PDB file of C-alpha atoms in Angstrom:
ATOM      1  CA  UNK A   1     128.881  87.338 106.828  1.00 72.00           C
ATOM      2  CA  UNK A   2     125.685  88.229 105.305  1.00 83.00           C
ATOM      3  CA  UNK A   3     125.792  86.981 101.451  1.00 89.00           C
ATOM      4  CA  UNK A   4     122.494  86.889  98.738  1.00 94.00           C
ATOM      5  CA  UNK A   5     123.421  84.818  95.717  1.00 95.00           C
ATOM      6  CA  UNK A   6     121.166  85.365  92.425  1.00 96.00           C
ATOM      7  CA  UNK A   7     121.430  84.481  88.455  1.00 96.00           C
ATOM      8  CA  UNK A   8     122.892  88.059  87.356  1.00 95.00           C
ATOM      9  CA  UNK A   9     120.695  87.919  84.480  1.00 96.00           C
ATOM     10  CA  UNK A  10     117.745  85.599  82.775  1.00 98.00           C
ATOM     11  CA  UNK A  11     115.849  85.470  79.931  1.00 98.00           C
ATOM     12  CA  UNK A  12     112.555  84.377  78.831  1.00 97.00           C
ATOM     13  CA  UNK A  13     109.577  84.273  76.536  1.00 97.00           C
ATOM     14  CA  UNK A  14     106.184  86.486  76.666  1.00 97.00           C
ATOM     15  CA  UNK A  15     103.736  83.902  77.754  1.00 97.00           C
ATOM     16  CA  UNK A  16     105.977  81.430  79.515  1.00 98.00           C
ATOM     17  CA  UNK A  17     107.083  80.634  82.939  1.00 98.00           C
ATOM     18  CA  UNK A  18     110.258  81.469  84.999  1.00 98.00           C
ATOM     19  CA  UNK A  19     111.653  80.880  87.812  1.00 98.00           C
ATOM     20  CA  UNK A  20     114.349  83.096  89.632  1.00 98.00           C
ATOM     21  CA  UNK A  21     115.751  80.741  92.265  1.00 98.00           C
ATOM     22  CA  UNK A  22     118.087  83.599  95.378  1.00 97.00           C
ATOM     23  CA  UNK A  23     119.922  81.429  97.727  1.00 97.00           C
ATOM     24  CA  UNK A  24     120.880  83.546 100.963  1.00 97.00           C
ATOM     25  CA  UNK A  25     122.865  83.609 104.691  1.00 95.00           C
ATOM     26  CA  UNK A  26     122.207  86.004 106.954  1.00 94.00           C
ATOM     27  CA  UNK A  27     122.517  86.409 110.706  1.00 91.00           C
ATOM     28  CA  UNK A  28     119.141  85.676 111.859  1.00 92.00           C
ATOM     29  CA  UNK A  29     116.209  85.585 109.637  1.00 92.00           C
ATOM     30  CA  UNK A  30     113.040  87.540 109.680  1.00 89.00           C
ATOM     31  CA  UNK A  31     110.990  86.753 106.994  1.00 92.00           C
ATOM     32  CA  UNK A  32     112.147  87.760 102.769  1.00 94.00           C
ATOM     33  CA  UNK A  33     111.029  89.911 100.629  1.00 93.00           C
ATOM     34  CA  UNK A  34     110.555  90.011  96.955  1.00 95.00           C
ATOM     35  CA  UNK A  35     110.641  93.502  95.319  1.00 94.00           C
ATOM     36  CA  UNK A  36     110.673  94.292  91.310  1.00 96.00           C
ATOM     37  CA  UNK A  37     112.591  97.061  90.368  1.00 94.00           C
ATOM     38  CA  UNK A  38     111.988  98.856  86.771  1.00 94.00           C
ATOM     39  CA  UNK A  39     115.210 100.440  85.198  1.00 90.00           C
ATOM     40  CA  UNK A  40     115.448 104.288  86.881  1.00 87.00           C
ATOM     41  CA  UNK A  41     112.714 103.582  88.984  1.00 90.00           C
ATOM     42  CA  UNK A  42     112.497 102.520  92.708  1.00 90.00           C
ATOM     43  CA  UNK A  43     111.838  98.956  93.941  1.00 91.00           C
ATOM     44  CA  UNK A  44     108.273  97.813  94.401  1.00 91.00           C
ATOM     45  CA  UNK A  45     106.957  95.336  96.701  1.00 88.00           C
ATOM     46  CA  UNK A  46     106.071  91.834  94.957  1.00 93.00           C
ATOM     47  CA  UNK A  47     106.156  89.228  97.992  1.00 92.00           C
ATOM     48  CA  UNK A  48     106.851  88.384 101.837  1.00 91.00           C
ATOM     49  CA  UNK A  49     107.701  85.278 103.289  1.00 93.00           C
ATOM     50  CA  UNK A  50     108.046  84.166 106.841  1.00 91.00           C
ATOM     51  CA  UNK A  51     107.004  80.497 106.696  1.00 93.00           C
ATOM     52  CA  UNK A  52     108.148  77.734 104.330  1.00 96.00           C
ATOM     53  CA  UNK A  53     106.020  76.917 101.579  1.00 96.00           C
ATOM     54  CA  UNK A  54     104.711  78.687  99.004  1.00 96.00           C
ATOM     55  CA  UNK A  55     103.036  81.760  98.334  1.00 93.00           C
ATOM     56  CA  UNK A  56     100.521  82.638  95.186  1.00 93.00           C
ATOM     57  CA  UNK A  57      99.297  85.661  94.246  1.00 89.00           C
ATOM     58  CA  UNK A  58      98.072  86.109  90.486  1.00 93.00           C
ATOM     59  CA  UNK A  59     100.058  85.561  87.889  1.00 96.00           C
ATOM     60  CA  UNK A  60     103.622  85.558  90.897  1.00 96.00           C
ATOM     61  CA  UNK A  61     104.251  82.979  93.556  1.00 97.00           C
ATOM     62  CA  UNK A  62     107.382  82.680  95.902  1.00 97.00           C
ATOM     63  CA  UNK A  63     108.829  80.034  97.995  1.00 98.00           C
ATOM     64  CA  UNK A  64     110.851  80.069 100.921  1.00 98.00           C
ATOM     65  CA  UNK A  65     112.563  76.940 102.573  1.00 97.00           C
ATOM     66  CA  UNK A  66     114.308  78.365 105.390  1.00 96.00           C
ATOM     67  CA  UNK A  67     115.910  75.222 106.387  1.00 96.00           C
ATOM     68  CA  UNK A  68     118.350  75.630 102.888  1.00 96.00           C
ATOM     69  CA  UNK A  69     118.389  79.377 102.860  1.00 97.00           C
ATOM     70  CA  UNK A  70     116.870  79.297  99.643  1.00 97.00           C
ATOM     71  CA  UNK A  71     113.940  81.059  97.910  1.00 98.00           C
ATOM     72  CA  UNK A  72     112.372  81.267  94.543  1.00 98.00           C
ATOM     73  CA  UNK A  73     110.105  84.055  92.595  1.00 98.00           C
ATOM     74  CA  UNK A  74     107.793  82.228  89.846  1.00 98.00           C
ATOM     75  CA  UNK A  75     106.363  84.249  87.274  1.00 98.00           C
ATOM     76  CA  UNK A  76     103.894  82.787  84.714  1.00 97.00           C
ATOM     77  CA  UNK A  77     102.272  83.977  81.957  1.00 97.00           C
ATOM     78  CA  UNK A  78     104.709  86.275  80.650  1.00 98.00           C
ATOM     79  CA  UNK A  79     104.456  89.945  79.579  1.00 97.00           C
ATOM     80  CA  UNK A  80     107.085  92.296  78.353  1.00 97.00           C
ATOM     81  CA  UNK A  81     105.832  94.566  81.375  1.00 96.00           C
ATOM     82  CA  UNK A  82     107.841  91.974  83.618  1.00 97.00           C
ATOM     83  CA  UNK A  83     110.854  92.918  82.206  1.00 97.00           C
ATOM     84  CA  UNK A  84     112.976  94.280  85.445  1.00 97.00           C
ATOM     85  CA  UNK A  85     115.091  93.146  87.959  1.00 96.00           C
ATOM     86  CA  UNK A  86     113.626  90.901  90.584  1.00 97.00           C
ATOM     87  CA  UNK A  87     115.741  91.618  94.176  1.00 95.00           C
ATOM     88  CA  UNK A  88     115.192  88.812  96.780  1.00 95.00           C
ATOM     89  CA  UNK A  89     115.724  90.600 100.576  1.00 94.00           C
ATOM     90  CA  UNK A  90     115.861  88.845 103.356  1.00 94.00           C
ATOM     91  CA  UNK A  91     115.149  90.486 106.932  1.00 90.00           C
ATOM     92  CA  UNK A  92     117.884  89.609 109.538  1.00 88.00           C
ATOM     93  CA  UNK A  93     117.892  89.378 113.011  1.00 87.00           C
ATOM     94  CA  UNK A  94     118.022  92.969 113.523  1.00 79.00           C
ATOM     95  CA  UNK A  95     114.782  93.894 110.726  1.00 78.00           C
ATOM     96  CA  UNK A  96     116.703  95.014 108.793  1.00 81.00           C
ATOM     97  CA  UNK A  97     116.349  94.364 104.670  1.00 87.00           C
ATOM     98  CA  UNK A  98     119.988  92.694 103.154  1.00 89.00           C
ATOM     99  CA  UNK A  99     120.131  93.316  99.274  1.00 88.00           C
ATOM    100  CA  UNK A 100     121.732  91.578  96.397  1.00 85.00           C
ATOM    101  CA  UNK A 101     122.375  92.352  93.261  1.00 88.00           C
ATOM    102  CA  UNK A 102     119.180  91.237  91.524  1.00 93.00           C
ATOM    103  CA  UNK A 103     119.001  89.094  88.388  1.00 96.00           C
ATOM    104  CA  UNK A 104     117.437  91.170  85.515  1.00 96.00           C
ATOM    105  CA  UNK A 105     114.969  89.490  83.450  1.00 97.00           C
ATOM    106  CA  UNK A 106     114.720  89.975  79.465  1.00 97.00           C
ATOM    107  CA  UNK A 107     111.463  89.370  78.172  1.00 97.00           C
ATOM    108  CA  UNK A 108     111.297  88.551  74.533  1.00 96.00           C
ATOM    109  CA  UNK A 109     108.357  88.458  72.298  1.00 94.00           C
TER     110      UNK A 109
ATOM    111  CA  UNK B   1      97.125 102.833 100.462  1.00 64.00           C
ATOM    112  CA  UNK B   2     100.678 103.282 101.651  1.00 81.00           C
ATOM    113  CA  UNK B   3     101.828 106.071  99.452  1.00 88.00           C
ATOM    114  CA  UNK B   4     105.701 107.842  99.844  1.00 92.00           C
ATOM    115  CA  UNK B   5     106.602 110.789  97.954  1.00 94.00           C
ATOM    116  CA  UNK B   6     110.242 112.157  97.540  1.00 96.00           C
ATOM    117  CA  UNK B   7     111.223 115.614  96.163  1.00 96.00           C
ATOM    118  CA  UNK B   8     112.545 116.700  93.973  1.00 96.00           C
ATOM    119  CA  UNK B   9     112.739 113.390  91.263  1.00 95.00           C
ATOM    120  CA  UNK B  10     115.847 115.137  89.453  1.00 96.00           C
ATOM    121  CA  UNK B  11     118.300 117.308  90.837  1.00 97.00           C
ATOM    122  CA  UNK B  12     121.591 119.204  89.283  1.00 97.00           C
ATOM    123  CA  UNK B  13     123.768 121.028  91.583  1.00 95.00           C
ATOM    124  CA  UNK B  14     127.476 122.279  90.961  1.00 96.00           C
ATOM    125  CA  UNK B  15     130.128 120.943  93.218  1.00 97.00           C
ATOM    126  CA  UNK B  16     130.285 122.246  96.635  1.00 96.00           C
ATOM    127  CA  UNK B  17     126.740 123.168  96.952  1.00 97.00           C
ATOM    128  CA  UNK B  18     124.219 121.549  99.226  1.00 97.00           C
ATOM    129  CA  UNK B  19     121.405 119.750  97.952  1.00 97.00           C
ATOM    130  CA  UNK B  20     118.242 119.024  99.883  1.00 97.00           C
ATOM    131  CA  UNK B  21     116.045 115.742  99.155  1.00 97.00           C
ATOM    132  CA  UNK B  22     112.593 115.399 100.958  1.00 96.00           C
ATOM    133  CA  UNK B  23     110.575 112.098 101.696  1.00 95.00           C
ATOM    134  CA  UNK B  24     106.822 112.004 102.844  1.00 94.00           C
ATOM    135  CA  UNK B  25     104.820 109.555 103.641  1.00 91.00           C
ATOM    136  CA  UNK B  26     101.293 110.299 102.497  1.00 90.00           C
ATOM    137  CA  UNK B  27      99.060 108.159 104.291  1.00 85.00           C
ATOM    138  CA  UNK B  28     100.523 106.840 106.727  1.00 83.00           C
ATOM    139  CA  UNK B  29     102.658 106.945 109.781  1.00 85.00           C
ATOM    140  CA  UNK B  30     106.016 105.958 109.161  1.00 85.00           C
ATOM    141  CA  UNK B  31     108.086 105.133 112.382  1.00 83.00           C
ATOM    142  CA  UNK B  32     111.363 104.335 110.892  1.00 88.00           C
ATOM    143  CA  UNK B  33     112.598 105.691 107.269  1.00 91.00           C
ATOM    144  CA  UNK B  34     115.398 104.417 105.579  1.00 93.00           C
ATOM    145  CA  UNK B  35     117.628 106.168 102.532  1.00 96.00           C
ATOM    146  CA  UNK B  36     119.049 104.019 100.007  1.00 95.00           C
ATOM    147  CA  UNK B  37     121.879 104.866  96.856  1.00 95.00           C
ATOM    148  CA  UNK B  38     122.192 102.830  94.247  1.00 92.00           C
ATOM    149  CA  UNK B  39     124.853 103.276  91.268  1.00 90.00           C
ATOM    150  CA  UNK B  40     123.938 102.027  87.902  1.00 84.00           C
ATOM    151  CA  UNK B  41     123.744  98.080  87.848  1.00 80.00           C
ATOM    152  CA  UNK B  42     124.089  97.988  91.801  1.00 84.00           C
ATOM    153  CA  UNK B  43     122.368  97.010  94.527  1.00 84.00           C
ATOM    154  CA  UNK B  44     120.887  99.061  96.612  1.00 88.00           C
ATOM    155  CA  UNK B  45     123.038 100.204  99.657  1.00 91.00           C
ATOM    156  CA  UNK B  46     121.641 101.327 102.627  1.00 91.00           C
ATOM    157  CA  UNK B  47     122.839 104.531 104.103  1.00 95.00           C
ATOM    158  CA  UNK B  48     121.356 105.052 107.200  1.00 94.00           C
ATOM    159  CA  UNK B  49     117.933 104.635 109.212  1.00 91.00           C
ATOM    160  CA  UNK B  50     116.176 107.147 111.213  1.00 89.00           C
ATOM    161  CA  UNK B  51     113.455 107.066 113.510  1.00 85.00           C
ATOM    162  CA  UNK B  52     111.560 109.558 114.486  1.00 80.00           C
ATOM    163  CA  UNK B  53     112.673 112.724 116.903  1.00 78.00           C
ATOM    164  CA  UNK B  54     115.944 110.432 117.359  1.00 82.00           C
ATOM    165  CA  UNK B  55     119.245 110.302 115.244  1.00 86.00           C
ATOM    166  CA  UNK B  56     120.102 108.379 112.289  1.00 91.00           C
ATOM    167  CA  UNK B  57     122.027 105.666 112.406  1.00 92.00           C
ATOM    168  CA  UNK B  58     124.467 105.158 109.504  1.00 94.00           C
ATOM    169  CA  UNK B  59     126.164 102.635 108.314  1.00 92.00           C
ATOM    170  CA  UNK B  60     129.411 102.186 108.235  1.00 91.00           C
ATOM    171  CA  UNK B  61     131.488 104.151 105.620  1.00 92.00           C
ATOM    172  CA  UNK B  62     128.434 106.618 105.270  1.00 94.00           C
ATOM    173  CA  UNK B  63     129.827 109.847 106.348  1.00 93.00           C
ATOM    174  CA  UNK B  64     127.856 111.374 108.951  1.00 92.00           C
ATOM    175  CA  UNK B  65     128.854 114.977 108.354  1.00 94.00           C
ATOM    176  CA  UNK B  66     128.204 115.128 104.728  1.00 95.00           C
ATOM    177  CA  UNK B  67     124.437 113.076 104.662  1.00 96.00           C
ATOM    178  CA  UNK B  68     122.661 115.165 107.202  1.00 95.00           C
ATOM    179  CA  UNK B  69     119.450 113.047 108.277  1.00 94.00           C
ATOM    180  CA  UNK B  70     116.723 114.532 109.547  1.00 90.00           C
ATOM    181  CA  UNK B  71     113.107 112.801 110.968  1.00 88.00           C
ATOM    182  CA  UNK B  72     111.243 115.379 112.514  1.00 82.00           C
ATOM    183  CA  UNK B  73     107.852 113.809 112.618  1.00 88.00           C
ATOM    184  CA  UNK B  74     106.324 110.635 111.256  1.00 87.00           C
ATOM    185  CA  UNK B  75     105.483 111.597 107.910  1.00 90.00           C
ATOM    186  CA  UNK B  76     108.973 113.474 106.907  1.00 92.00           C
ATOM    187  CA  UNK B  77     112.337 112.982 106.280  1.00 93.00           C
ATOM    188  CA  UNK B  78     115.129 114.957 104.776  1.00 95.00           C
ATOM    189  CA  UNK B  79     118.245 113.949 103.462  1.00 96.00           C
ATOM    190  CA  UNK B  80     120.986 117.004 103.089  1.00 97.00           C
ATOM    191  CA  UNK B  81     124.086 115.974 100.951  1.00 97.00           C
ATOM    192  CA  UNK B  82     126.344 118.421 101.987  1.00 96.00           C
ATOM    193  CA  UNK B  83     129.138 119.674  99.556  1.00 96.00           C
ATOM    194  CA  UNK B  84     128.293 117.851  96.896  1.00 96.00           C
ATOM    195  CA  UNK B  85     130.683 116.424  94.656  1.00 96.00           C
ATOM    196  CA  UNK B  86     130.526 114.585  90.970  1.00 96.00           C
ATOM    197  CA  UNK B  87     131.190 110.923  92.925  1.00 95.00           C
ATOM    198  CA  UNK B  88     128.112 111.405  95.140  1.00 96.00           C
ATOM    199  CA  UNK B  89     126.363 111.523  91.728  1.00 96.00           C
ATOM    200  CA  UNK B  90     123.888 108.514  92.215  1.00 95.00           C
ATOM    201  CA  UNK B  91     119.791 107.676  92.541  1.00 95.00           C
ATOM    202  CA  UNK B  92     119.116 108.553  95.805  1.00 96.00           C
ATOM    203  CA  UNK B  93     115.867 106.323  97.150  1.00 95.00           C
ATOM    204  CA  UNK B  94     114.428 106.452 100.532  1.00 95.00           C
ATOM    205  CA  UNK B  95     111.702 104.048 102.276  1.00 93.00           C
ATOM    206  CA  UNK B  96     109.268 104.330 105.468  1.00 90.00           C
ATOM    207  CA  UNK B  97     107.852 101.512 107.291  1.00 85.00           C
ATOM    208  CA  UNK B  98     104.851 101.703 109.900  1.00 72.00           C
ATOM    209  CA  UNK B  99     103.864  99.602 112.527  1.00 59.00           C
ATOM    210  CA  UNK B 100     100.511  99.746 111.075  1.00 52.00           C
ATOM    211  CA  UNK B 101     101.609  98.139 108.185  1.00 52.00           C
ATOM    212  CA  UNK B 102     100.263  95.007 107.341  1.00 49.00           C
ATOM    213  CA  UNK B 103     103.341  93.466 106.604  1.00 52.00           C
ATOM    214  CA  UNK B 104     105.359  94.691 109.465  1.00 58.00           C
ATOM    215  CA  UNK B 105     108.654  95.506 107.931  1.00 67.00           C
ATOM    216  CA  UNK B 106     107.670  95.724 104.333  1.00 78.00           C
ATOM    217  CA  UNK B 107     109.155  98.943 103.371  1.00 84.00           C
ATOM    218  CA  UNK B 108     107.355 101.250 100.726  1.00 88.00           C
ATOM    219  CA  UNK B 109     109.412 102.912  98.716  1.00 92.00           C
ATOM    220  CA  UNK B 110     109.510 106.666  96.827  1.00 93.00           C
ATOM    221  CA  UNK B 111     110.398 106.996  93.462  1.00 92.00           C
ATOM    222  CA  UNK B 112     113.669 107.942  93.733  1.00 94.00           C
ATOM    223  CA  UNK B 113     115.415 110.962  93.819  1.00 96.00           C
ATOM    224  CA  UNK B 114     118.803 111.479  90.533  1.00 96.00           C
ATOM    225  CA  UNK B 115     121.537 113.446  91.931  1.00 96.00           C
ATOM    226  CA  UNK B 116     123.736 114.769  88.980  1.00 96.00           C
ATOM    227  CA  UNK B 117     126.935 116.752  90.450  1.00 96.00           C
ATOM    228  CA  UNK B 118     128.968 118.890  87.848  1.00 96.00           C
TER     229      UNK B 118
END
């Protein structure tokens, strides 16, 4: 089966740095995707991955190890704008986008 | 770049009525289009995807009958949710993604369309 497994929930401080780890099994694998989703509001796109390693851009960065299924969204720097959920998405053999739950991140002053 | 619109953003309708969601991209060509519901504090759940001048393809449990899909050119779909009722009461979000794109199979998302059956 096709399974995404992510903290339900996290919280942080403005200014800090976190790190919202998504673990994942799919049937083939295409590349993931990182997408932050406000409350009432559709998902927008943060990150792709196809290749391990990692990826910065700004004040984000995500990782990808496809050898352990496993992924990672780093935020630094903090601001209460980042509050949202954070949805990891993997791409499986058939393109097409397999969604967890998301973890919701609390940003506190 | 990479714009999608959907319409309307908010939507009441009394049971058994029809309701009528649009989604456009704006500048670009979208070759596939995907709609999406999400319940409060769910994922997201796929519905069906459509390509253009072909039918959708739904996913399982998604009655075919009731969400009428329609992609009748690269820049429009419509989703009809036939007979409404108060459970398919949900945020109703639908995608496109272009082979132009320059991350193949990102999707782009519209803002999301709240269905409220009474």
């Amino acid at each position: 089966g096709q399974n995404i497994d992510q903290p339900t929930e996290m919280t942080a401080t403005e200014g800090a740095i976190v790190q919202i780890n998504c673990t994942y099994q799919t049937s083939g694998f295409n590349g993931l995707f990182w997408y932050q989703q406000h409350a009432g509001e559709a998902p927008t796109f943060l990150s792709y991955n196809v290749l391990d390693g990692l990826e910065e851009k700004g004040r984000f960065s995500s990782f990808l190890s496809r050898s352990k299924g496993y992924s990672y969204l780093l935020l630094k720097e903090l601001q209460m704008k980042d509050s949202a959920s954070y949805l990891c998405a993997p791409l499986d053999s058939n393109y097409q986008l397999i969604w967890g739950a998301g973890t919701k991140l609390i940003i506190k002053p | 770049g990479a714009v999608v619109s959907q319409h309307p953003s908010r939507v009441i309708c009394k049971s058994g009525t029809s309701v009528k969601i649009e989604c456009r991209s704006l500048d670009f060509q979208a070759t596939t289009m995907f709609w999406y519901r999400q319940f409060p504090k769910q994922s997201l759940m796929l519905m069906a995807t459509s390509n253009e001048g072909s039918k959708a393809t739904y996913e399982q449990g998604v009655e075919k009958d009731k969400f009428l899909i329609n992609h009748a050119s690269l820049t429009l779909s419509t989703l009809t949710v036939t007979s409404a009722h108060p459970e398919d009461s949900s945020f109703y979000i639908c995608s496109a993604a272009g082979s132009q794109d320059r991350v193949s199979y990102e999707q782009y998302f519209g803002p999301g369309t709240r269905l409220t059956v009474t």
